[in-house]
Amino acid sequence: MIDLHSDLNTLLKYVDKYRQYLPVSSPSVQRRMQYTYDDKPLESSSTTDEQKQWDLTPSCSLSLAESRDRAIGALIGLAVGDAVGTTLEFLPRDRAYVKDMTGGGPFRLRAGEWTDDTSMALCLAETLLEKGDADTICFRNKLLEWYQHGYNSSNGICFDIGNTTRFALEQYLTVGPGWSGNTSPETAGNASIIRQAPVSIFFRKSLSKAFYEAKKQSIATHGAAEAINSTQYLSYLLVHMINGSNKDFVFAPHVMPLQPRVMIINAGEYKQKTRDQIRSSGYVIDTLEAAMWSVWNTDNFRDAILLAANLADDADSVAATAGQIAGALYGYSGIPQEWKDKLVQHERIARMAGELFDRAPEDTFL
């Protein structure tokens, strides 16, 4: 087990032990993904079908109603986790604890109000429904409406916007649609992972398209490799869960192109970590690991969210990410009714998730 904050050179040597979870690809792709760890070729007589066909869309093992329940659970779970976690946002761990959806926190919210995580997810959902993909210009324009006018906010005001997201939108205003940036490793915040659920719901019939569109929605604000790849990893898991995969499958290692730190999360090393070894900062790797750890160590939605939220620090984002995973795993029906009743715009968010599911395009992505 290794500390995910170790330097990259140390990590590159360490993750060679997980090379069996890399798909077969060209050397140039391997270099771009930073997973050429030594000179041994990945293509060999021992190459598995999974390494060659990692992005095949899973067949749905659920009824349409059951799959739809999981899809709605993913988006409502995001918002519920956001609303529960905001109470402890920015606090040091164990300074206080949350046992319910109570509001308060640094923004003095009412119980059931949510923050930037859900606002951005709703902007993304609207973009998908209007454009049929994560159209960068449309998505950025909606984010600007939120930033400038409180569009898709729980209380009509833009608050809790991250520094990297704010910078991206300011640059978009200054430079125009051609702007791309926030590619430095230091900008690998969690904004794209906390809003991912709509993409995975809409592209539930095409794993490869969901993987691609996860990158597209990320680079609207976050172009750092780890931010993109963490979002793609979450997208992969959500598509599988919406199509019926169980917890054992979801939390097992998978074959896909991954950055070193994401690969270690994929390998499941967090399962051996104690609470004190789990970080809950706004760094995307910390957020992803904490969310996975929280869902792995519980067996129902409520406990997963409370475990995630009580890690504190970026509590709303960790709980929102855990909420996507737990919501897709246990379904909308597995989310406590009292939390759904308190959730601001609950019916609208559920309706939007259902529309994303119902309008999912067929798998024609090449």
mmCIF file of C-alpha atoms in Angstrom, residues 61-356:
data_model
loop_
_atom_site.group_PDB
_atom_site.id
_atom_site.type_symbol
_atom_site.label_atom_id
_atom_site.label_comp_id
_atom_site.label_asym_id
_atom_site.label_seq_id
_atom_site.Cartn_x
_atom_site.Cartn_y
_atom_site.Cartn_z
ATOM 1 C CA SER A 61 -29.237 -7.364 -16.247
ATOM 2 C CA LEU A 62 -32.107 -5.390 -14.711
ATOM 3 C CA SER A 63 -35.636 -4.599 -15.742
ATOM 4 C CA LEU A 64 -36.091 -1.170 -17.290
ATOM 5 C CA ALA A 65 -37.757 0.073 -14.105
ATOM 6 C CA GLU A 66 -34.918 -1.218 -11.907
ATOM 7 C CA SER A 67 -32.267 0.344 -14.136
ATOM 8 C CA ARG A 68 -34.176 3.625 -14.165
ATOM 9 C CA ASP A 69 -34.358 3.530 -10.365
ATOM 10 C CA ARG A 70 -30.574 3.286 -10.209
ATOM 11 C CA ALA A 71 -30.113 6.114 -12.698
ATOM 12 C CA ILE A 72 -32.375 8.454 -10.758
ATOM 13 C CA GLY A 73 -30.591 7.334 -7.602
ATOM 14 C CA ALA A 74 -27.262 8.461 -9.042
ATOM 15 C CA LEU A 75 -28.389 12.064 -9.585
ATOM 16 C CA ILE A 76 -30.595 12.380 -6.515
ATOM 17 C CA GLY A 77 -27.810 10.701 -4.545
ATOM 18 C CA LEU A 78 -25.397 13.385 -5.725
ATOM 19 C CA ALA A 79 -27.703 16.158 -4.535
ATOM 20 C CA VAL A 80 -28.525 14.448 -1.242
ATOM 21 C CA GLY A 81 -24.852 13.847 -0.477
ATOM 22 C CA ASP A 82 -24.133 17.476 -1.309
ATOM 23 C CA ALA A 83 -26.907 18.691 1.008
ATOM 24 C CA VAL A 84 -25.826 16.440 3.888
ATOM 25 C CA GLY A 85 -22.114 17.140 3.535
ATOM 26 C CA THR A 86 -22.295 20.928 3.376
ATOM 27 C CA THR A 87 -22.881 21.069 7.151
ATOM 28 C CA LEU A 88 -19.248 20.088 7.776
ATOM 29 C CA GLU A 89 -17.684 21.746 4.733
ATOM 30 C CA PHE A 90 -14.252 23.287 5.442
ATOM 31 C CA LEU A 91 -14.190 22.025 9.034
ATOM 32 C CA PRO A 92 -11.278 20.001 10.427
ATOM 33 C CA ARG A 93 -12.139 16.345 10.884
ATOM 34 C CA ASP A 94 -13.948 15.465 14.110
ATOM 35 C CA ARG A 95 -14.561 19.108 15.044
ATOM 36 C CA ALA A 96 -18.263 18.314 14.655
ATOM 37 C CA TYR A 97 -20.429 15.479 13.362
ATOM 38 C CA VAL A 98 -23.522 15.193 11.216
ATOM 39 C CA LYS A 99 -26.237 12.557 11.645
ATOM 40 C CA ASP A 100 -28.918 13.927 9.346
ATOM 41 C CA MET A 101 -29.630 16.485 6.627
ATOM 42 C CA THR A 102 -29.534 19.592 8.788
ATOM 43 C CA GLY A 103 -28.186 22.455 6.662
ATOM 44 C CA GLY A 104 -26.093 25.164 8.261
ATOM 45 C CA GLY A 105 -22.405 24.994 7.469
ATOM 46 C CA PRO A 106 -20.284 27.872 6.137
ATOM 47 C CA PHE A 107 -23.100 29.146 3.906
ATOM 48 C CA ARG A 108 -25.832 28.874 6.560
ATOM 49 C CA LEU A 109 -28.068 26.839 4.297
ATOM 50 C CA ARG A 110 -31.512 25.544 5.085
ATOM 51 C CA ALA A 111 -31.841 21.780 5.434
ATOM 52 C CA GLY A 112 -32.066 20.339 1.926
ATOM 53 C CA GLU A 113 -30.259 23.148 0.115
ATOM 54 C CA TRP A 114 -27.271 22.075 -1.938
ATOM 55 C CA THR A 115 -24.104 23.726 -3.239
ATOM 56 C CA ASP A 116 -22.043 24.036 -6.420
ATOM 57 C CA ASP A 117 -21.825 20.271 -6.949
ATOM 58 C CA THR A 118 -25.509 19.959 -7.760
ATOM 59 C CA SER A 119 -25.736 23.314 -9.552
ATOM 60 C CA MET A 120 -23.052 22.219 -12.014
ATOM 61 C CA ALA A 121 -24.644 18.783 -12.417
ATOM 62 C CA LEU A 122 -27.956 20.395 -13.368
ATOM 63 C CA CYS A 123 -26.212 22.641 -15.906
ATOM 64 C CA LEU A 124 -24.601 19.530 -17.361
ATOM 65 C CA ALA A 125 -27.892 17.624 -17.439
ATOM 66 C CA GLU A 126 -29.600 20.460 -19.297
ATOM 67 C CA THR A 127 -26.745 20.569 -21.804
ATOM 68 C CA LEU A 128 -27.066 16.852 -22.539
ATOM 69 C CA LEU A 129 -30.819 17.091 -23.009
ATOM 70 C CA GLU A 130 -30.578 20.148 -25.259
ATOM 71 C CA LYS A 131 -27.528 19.206 -27.342
ATOM 72 C CA GLY A 132 -27.296 15.425 -27.152
ATOM 73 C CA ASP A 133 -23.763 15.585 -25.794
ATOM 74 C CA ALA A 134 -21.632 17.531 -23.315
ATOM 75 C CA ASP A 135 -21.342 20.447 -25.727
ATOM 76 C CA THR A 136 -18.574 22.625 -24.302
ATOM 77 C CA ILE A 137 -19.970 26.009 -25.319
ATOM 78 C CA CYS A 138 -23.491 25.253 -24.123
ATOM 79 C CA PHE A 139 -22.209 23.826 -20.844
ATOM 80 C CA ARG A 140 -19.905 26.765 -20.189
ATOM 81 C CA ASN A 141 -22.676 29.234 -20.960
ATOM 82 C CA LYS A 142 -24.920 27.555 -18.417
ATOM 83 C CA LEU A 143 -22.124 27.585 -15.860
ATOM 84 C CA LEU A 144 -21.702 31.304 -16.555
ATOM 85 C CA GLU A 145 -25.413 31.860 -15.905
ATOM 86 C CA TRP A 146 -24.965 30.109 -12.587
ATOM 87 C CA TYR A 147 -21.792 32.067 -11.778
ATOM 88 C CA GLN A 148 -23.208 35.454 -12.711
ATOM 89 C CA HIS A 149 -26.910 35.106 -11.900
ATOM 90 C CA GLY A 150 -27.400 32.106 -9.601
ATOM 91 C CA TYR A 151 -29.007 29.958 -12.304
ATOM 92 C CA ASN A 152 -29.647 26.373 -11.143
ATOM 93 C CA SER A 153 -28.798 27.311 -7.567
ATOM 94 C CA SER A 154 -30.723 25.990 -4.568
ATOM 95 C CA ASN A 155 -31.306 29.527 -3.287
ATOM 96 C CA GLY A 156 -30.884 31.768 -6.339
ATOM 97 C CA ILE A 157 -27.295 32.729 -5.511
ATOM 98 C CA CYS A 158 -24.000 31.380 -6.832
ATOM 99 C CA PHE A 159 -21.887 30.314 -3.868
ATOM 100 C CA ASP A 160 -19.141 27.795 -3.104
ATOM 101 C CA ILE A 161 -17.688 27.993 -6.619
ATOM 102 C CA GLY A 162 -14.182 26.541 -6.710
ATOM 103 C CA ASN A 163 -11.167 28.648 -7.637
ATOM 104 C CA THR A 164 -10.298 26.526 -10.676
ATOM 105 C CA THR A 165 -13.868 26.649 -11.959
ATOM 106 C CA ARG A 166 -14.035 30.406 -11.406
ATOM 107 C CA PHE A 167 -10.750 30.900 -13.263
ATOM 108 C CA ALA A 168 -11.977 28.787 -16.186
ATOM 109 C CA LEU A 169 -15.160 30.816 -16.527
ATOM 110 C CA GLU A 170 -13.315 34.129 -16.254
ATOM 111 C CA GLN A 171 -10.918 32.969 -18.975
ATOM 112 C CA TYR A 172 -13.838 31.871 -21.123
ATOM 113 C CA LEU A 173 -15.320 35.350 -20.771
ATOM 114 C CA THR A 174 -12.004 36.970 -21.708
ATOM 115 C CA VAL A 175 -10.649 34.644 -24.398
ATOM 116 C CA GLY A 176 -13.836 33.156 -25.803
ATOM 117 C CA PRO A 177 -14.842 29.636 -26.853
ATOM 118 C CA GLY A 178 -11.318 28.712 -27.904
ATOM 119 C CA TRP A 179 -9.987 28.838 -24.355
ATOM 120 C CA SER A 180 -8.571 25.647 -22.920
ATOM 121 C CA GLY A 181 -6.499 25.371 -19.808
ATOM 122 C CA ASN A 182 -6.255 24.365 -16.171
ATOM 123 C CA THR A 183 -4.010 21.543 -17.337
ATOM 124 C CA SER A 184 -1.366 21.844 -14.626
ATOM 125 C CA PRO A 185 -1.340 18.978 -12.090
ATOM 126 C CA GLU A 186 -1.851 21.591 -9.378
ATOM 127 C CA THR A 187 -5.304 22.370 -10.820
ATOM 128 C CA ALA A 188 -6.614 18.792 -10.493
ATOM 129 C CA GLY A 189 -9.589 19.736 -8.352
ATOM 130 C CA ASN A 190 -12.743 17.686 -7.991
ATOM 131 C CA ALA A 191 -15.311 19.830 -9.850
ATOM 132 C CA SER A 192 -15.723 17.500 -12.815
ATOM 133 C CA ILE A 193 -16.076 14.332 -10.748
ATOM 134 C CA ILE A 194 -18.729 15.793 -8.457
ATOM 135 C CA ARG A 195 -21.031 16.619 -11.403
ATOM 136 C CA GLN A 196 -20.522 13.475 -13.523
ATOM 137 C CA ALA A 197 -23.752 11.500 -12.988
ATOM 138 C CA PRO A 198 -25.803 13.060 -15.840
ATOM 139 C CA VAL A 199 -23.256 11.908 -18.445
ATOM 140 C CA SER A 200 -23.300 8.314 -17.239
ATOM 141 C CA ILE A 201 -27.091 8.224 -17.109
ATOM 142 C CA PHE A 202 -27.511 9.682 -20.587
ATOM 143 C CA PHE A 203 -24.854 7.451 -22.170
ATOM 144 C CA ARG A 204 -25.771 4.300 -20.244
ATOM 145 C CA LYS A 205 -26.024 2.403 -23.546
ATOM 146 C CA SER A 206 -22.474 3.266 -24.648
ATOM 147 C CA LEU A 207 -19.608 2.793 -22.223
ATOM 148 C CA SER A 208 -17.073 4.177 -24.684
ATOM 149 C CA LYS A 209 -19.194 7.278 -25.314
ATOM 150 C CA ALA A 210 -19.687 7.816 -21.576
ATOM 151 C CA PHE A 211 -15.912 7.571 -21.131
ATOM 152 C CA TYR A 212 -15.319 10.103 -23.916
ATOM 153 C CA GLU A 213 -18.015 12.551 -22.794
ATOM 154 C CA ALA A 214 -16.688 12.454 -19.231
ATOM 155 C CA LYS A 215 -13.484 13.952 -20.591
ATOM 156 C CA LYS A 216 -15.403 16.539 -22.595
ATOM 157 C CA GLN A 217 -17.401 17.777 -19.630
ATOM 158 C CA SER A 218 -14.262 17.882 -17.491
ATOM 159 C CA ILE A 219 -12.207 20.028 -19.851
ATOM 160 C CA ALA A 220 -14.905 22.693 -19.834
ATOM 161 C CA THR A 221 -13.287 23.763 -16.556
ATOM 162 C CA HIS A 222 -10.663 21.181 -15.550
ATOM 163 C CA GLY A 223 -8.077 20.010 -18.067
ATOM 164 C CA ALA A 224 -5.608 18.370 -15.673
ATOM 165 C CA ALA A 225 -4.987 14.729 -16.541
ATOM 166 C CA GLU A 226 -5.964 13.401 -13.120
ATOM 167 C CA ALA A 227 -9.192 15.402 -13.056
ATOM 168 C CA ILE A 228 -10.167 14.048 -16.465
ATOM 169 C CA ASN A 229 -9.163 10.461 -15.746
ATOM 170 C CA SER A 230 -10.816 10.311 -12.312
ATOM 171 C CA THR A 231 -14.038 11.477 -13.932
ATOM 172 C CA GLN A 232 -13.710 8.843 -16.649
ATOM 173 C CA TYR A 233 -13.167 6.172 -14.011
ATOM 174 C CA LEU A 234 -16.296 7.227 -12.135
ATOM 175 C CA SER A 235 -18.199 7.303 -15.426
ATOM 176 C CA TYR A 236 -17.201 3.689 -16.104
ATOM 177 C CA LEU A 237 -18.417 2.559 -12.679
ATOM 178 C CA LEU A 238 -21.717 4.429 -12.904
ATOM 179 C CA VAL A 239 -22.573 2.989 -16.324
ATOM 180 C CA HIS A 240 -21.941 -0.510 -15.017
ATOM 181 C CA MET A 241 -24.090 0.057 -11.930
ATOM 182 C CA ILE A 242 -26.969 1.564 -13.896
ATOM 183 C CA ASN A 243 -26.872 -1.559 -16.061
ATOM 184 C CA GLY A 244 -27.047 -3.850 -13.045
ATOM 185 C CA SER A 245 -23.523 -4.540 -11.788
ATOM 186 C CA ASN A 246 -23.344 -5.418 -8.099
ATOM 187 C CA LYS A 247 -21.032 -4.096 -5.412
ATOM 188 C CA ASP A 248 -18.486 -6.905 -5.692
ATOM 189 C CA PHE A 249 -18.042 -6.233 -9.404
ATOM 190 C CA VAL A 250 -17.954 -2.455 -9.104
ATOM 191 C CA PHE A 251 -15.281 -2.453 -6.405
ATOM 192 C CA ALA A 252 -13.102 -5.056 -8.105
ATOM 193 C CA PRO A 253 -10.195 -3.880 -10.294
ATOM 194 C CA HIS A 254 -11.124 -3.062 -13.885
ATOM 195 C CA VAL A 255 -9.203 -2.771 -17.122
ATOM 196 C CA MET A 256 -9.136 0.743 -18.564
ATOM 197 C CA PRO A 257 -6.569 3.461 -19.369
ATOM 198 C CA LEU A 258 -5.767 5.082 -16.036
ATOM 199 C CA GLN A 259 -3.359 7.575 -14.558
ATOM 200 C CA PRO A 260 -1.062 6.099 -11.871
ATOM 201 C CA ARG A 261 -2.953 7.369 -8.823
ATOM 202 C CA VAL A 262 -6.323 6.456 -10.306
ATOM 203 C CA MET A 263 -4.948 3.017 -11.108
ATOM 204 C CA ILE A 264 -4.043 2.483 -7.456
ATOM 205 C CA ILE A 265 -7.583 3.431 -6.451
ATOM 206 C CA ASN A 266 -8.893 1.039 -9.095
ATOM 207 C CA ALA A 267 -6.722 -1.716 -7.607
ATOM 208 C CA GLY A 268 -8.587 -1.260 -4.325
ATOM 209 C CA GLU A 269 -5.801 -0.315 -1.950
ATOM 210 C CA TYR A 270 -8.206 2.007 -0.105
ATOM 211 C CA LYS A 271 -9.949 -1.127 1.228
ATOM 212 C CA GLN A 272 -7.021 -1.698 3.596
ATOM 213 C CA LYS A 273 -6.866 1.912 4.796
ATOM 214 C CA THR A 274 -8.095 3.233 8.112
ATOM 215 C CA ARG A 275 -10.179 6.387 8.449
ATOM 216 C CA ASP A 276 -7.073 8.308 9.502
ATOM 217 C CA GLN A 277 -5.359 7.315 6.245
ATOM 218 C CA ILE A 278 -8.179 8.689 4.082
ATOM 219 C CA ARG A 279 -7.957 12.331 2.994
ATOM 220 C CA SER A 280 -11.041 14.346 2.093
ATOM 221 C CA SER A 281 -9.621 17.436 0.409
ATOM 222 C CA GLY A 282 -10.703 19.057 -2.852
ATOM 223 C CA TYR A 283 -7.888 17.295 -4.722
ATOM 224 C CA VAL A 284 -9.706 14.956 -7.106
ATOM 225 C CA ILE A 285 -7.672 11.905 -6.062
ATOM 226 C CA ASP A 286 -8.509 12.475 -2.400
ATOM 227 C CA THR A 287 -12.198 12.963 -3.188
ATOM 228 C CA LEU A 288 -12.430 9.844 -5.341
ATOM 229 C CA GLU A 289 -10.603 7.639 -2.857
ATOM 230 C CA ALA A 290 -12.649 8.917 0.095
ATOM 231 C CA ALA A 291 -15.924 8.321 -1.758
ATOM 232 C CA MET A 292 -14.935 4.796 -2.775
ATOM 233 C CA TRP A 293 -13.776 4.037 0.775
ATOM 234 C CA SER A 294 -17.050 5.292 2.240
ATOM 235 C CA VAL A 295 -19.285 3.205 -0.003
ATOM 236 C CA TRP A 296 -17.054 0.134 0.316
ATOM 237 C CA ASN A 297 -17.204 0.217 4.114
ATOM 238 C CA THR A 298 -21.005 0.460 4.333
ATOM 239 C CA ASP A 299 -23.957 -1.525 3.025
ATOM 240 C CA ASN A 300 -26.636 1.119 2.498
ATOM 241 C CA PHE A 301 -27.029 4.649 1.176
ATOM 242 C CA ARG A 302 -27.551 6.463 4.475
ATOM 243 C CA ASP A 303 -24.470 5.037 6.158
ATOM 244 C CA ALA A 304 -22.303 5.667 3.080
ATOM 245 C CA ILE A 305 -23.265 9.341 3.003
ATOM 246 C CA LEU A 306 -22.794 9.880 6.728
ATOM 247 C CA LEU A 307 -19.421 8.141 6.669
ATOM 248 C CA ALA A 308 -18.339 10.318 3.730
ATOM 249 C CA ALA A 309 -19.693 13.581 5.141
ATOM 250 C CA ASN A 310 -18.087 13.067 8.551
ATOM 251 C CA LEU A 311 -14.658 12.966 6.931
ATOM 252 C CA ALA A 312 -15.139 16.765 6.877
ATOM 253 C CA ASP A 313 -12.896 19.171 4.893
ATOM 254 C CA ASP A 314 -14.460 19.118 1.393
ATOM 255 C CA ALA A 315 -17.317 17.178 2.933
ATOM 256 C CA ASP A 316 -20.032 18.157 0.463
ATOM 257 C CA SER A 317 -17.990 17.044 -2.537
ATOM 258 C CA VAL A 318 -16.877 13.759 -0.982
ATOM 259 C CA ALA A 319 -20.473 13.018 0.019
ATOM 260 C CA ALA A 320 -21.787 14.080 -3.414
ATOM 261 C CA THR A 321 -19.348 11.703 -5.100
ATOM 262 C CA ALA A 322 -20.218 8.915 -2.674
ATOM 263 C CA GLY A 323 -23.868 9.769 -3.307
ATOM 264 C CA GLN A 324 -23.496 9.154 -7.029
ATOM 265 C CA ILE A 325 -21.931 5.752 -6.383
ATOM 266 C CA ALA A 326 -24.269 4.685 -3.580
ATOM 267 C CA GLY A 327 -27.282 6.067 -5.429
ATOM 268 C CA ALA A 328 -26.444 4.068 -8.553
ATOM 269 C CA LEU A 329 -25.784 0.987 -6.423
ATOM 270 C CA TYR A 330 -28.812 1.047 -4.091
ATOM 271 C CA GLY A 331 -31.137 3.031 -6.334
ATOM 272 C CA TYR A 332 -33.495 5.920 -5.760
ATOM 273 C CA SER A 333 -35.612 3.566 -3.684
ATOM 274 C CA GLY A 334 -32.661 3.044 -1.335
ATOM 275 C CA ILE A 335 -32.313 6.738 -0.457
ATOM 276 C CA PRO A 336 -34.021 7.650 2.840
ATOM 277 C CA GLN A 337 -37.434 9.165 2.170
ATOM 278 C CA GLU A 338 -36.954 11.880 4.779
ATOM 279 C CA TRP A 339 -33.874 13.103 2.918
ATOM 280 C CA LYS A 340 -35.695 13.112 -0.394
ATOM 281 C CA ASP A 341 -38.563 15.041 1.196
ATOM 282 C CA LYS A 342 -36.186 17.732 2.483
ATOM 283 C CA LEU A 343 -34.163 18.034 -0.733
ATOM 284 C CA VAL A 344 -34.709 21.349 -2.511
ATOM 285 C CA GLN A 345 -36.038 20.838 -6.080
ATOM 286 C CA HIS A 346 -36.267 17.106 -5.425
ATOM 287 C CA GLU A 347 -39.032 16.500 -7.962
ATOM 288 C CA ARG A 348 -37.288 18.548 -10.641
ATOM 289 C CA ILE A 349 -33.966 16.738 -10.191
ATOM 290 C CA ALA A 350 -35.642 13.320 -10.216
ATOM 291 C CA ARG A 351 -37.624 14.253 -13.308
ATOM 292 C CA MET A 352 -34.467 15.425 -15.072
ATOM 293 C CA ALA A 353 -32.665 12.177 -14.206
ATOM 294 C CA GLY A 354 -35.594 10.202 -15.578
ATOM 295 C CA GLU A 355 -35.533 12.200 -18.793
ATOM 296 C CA LEU A 356 -31.796 11.587 -19.202
#
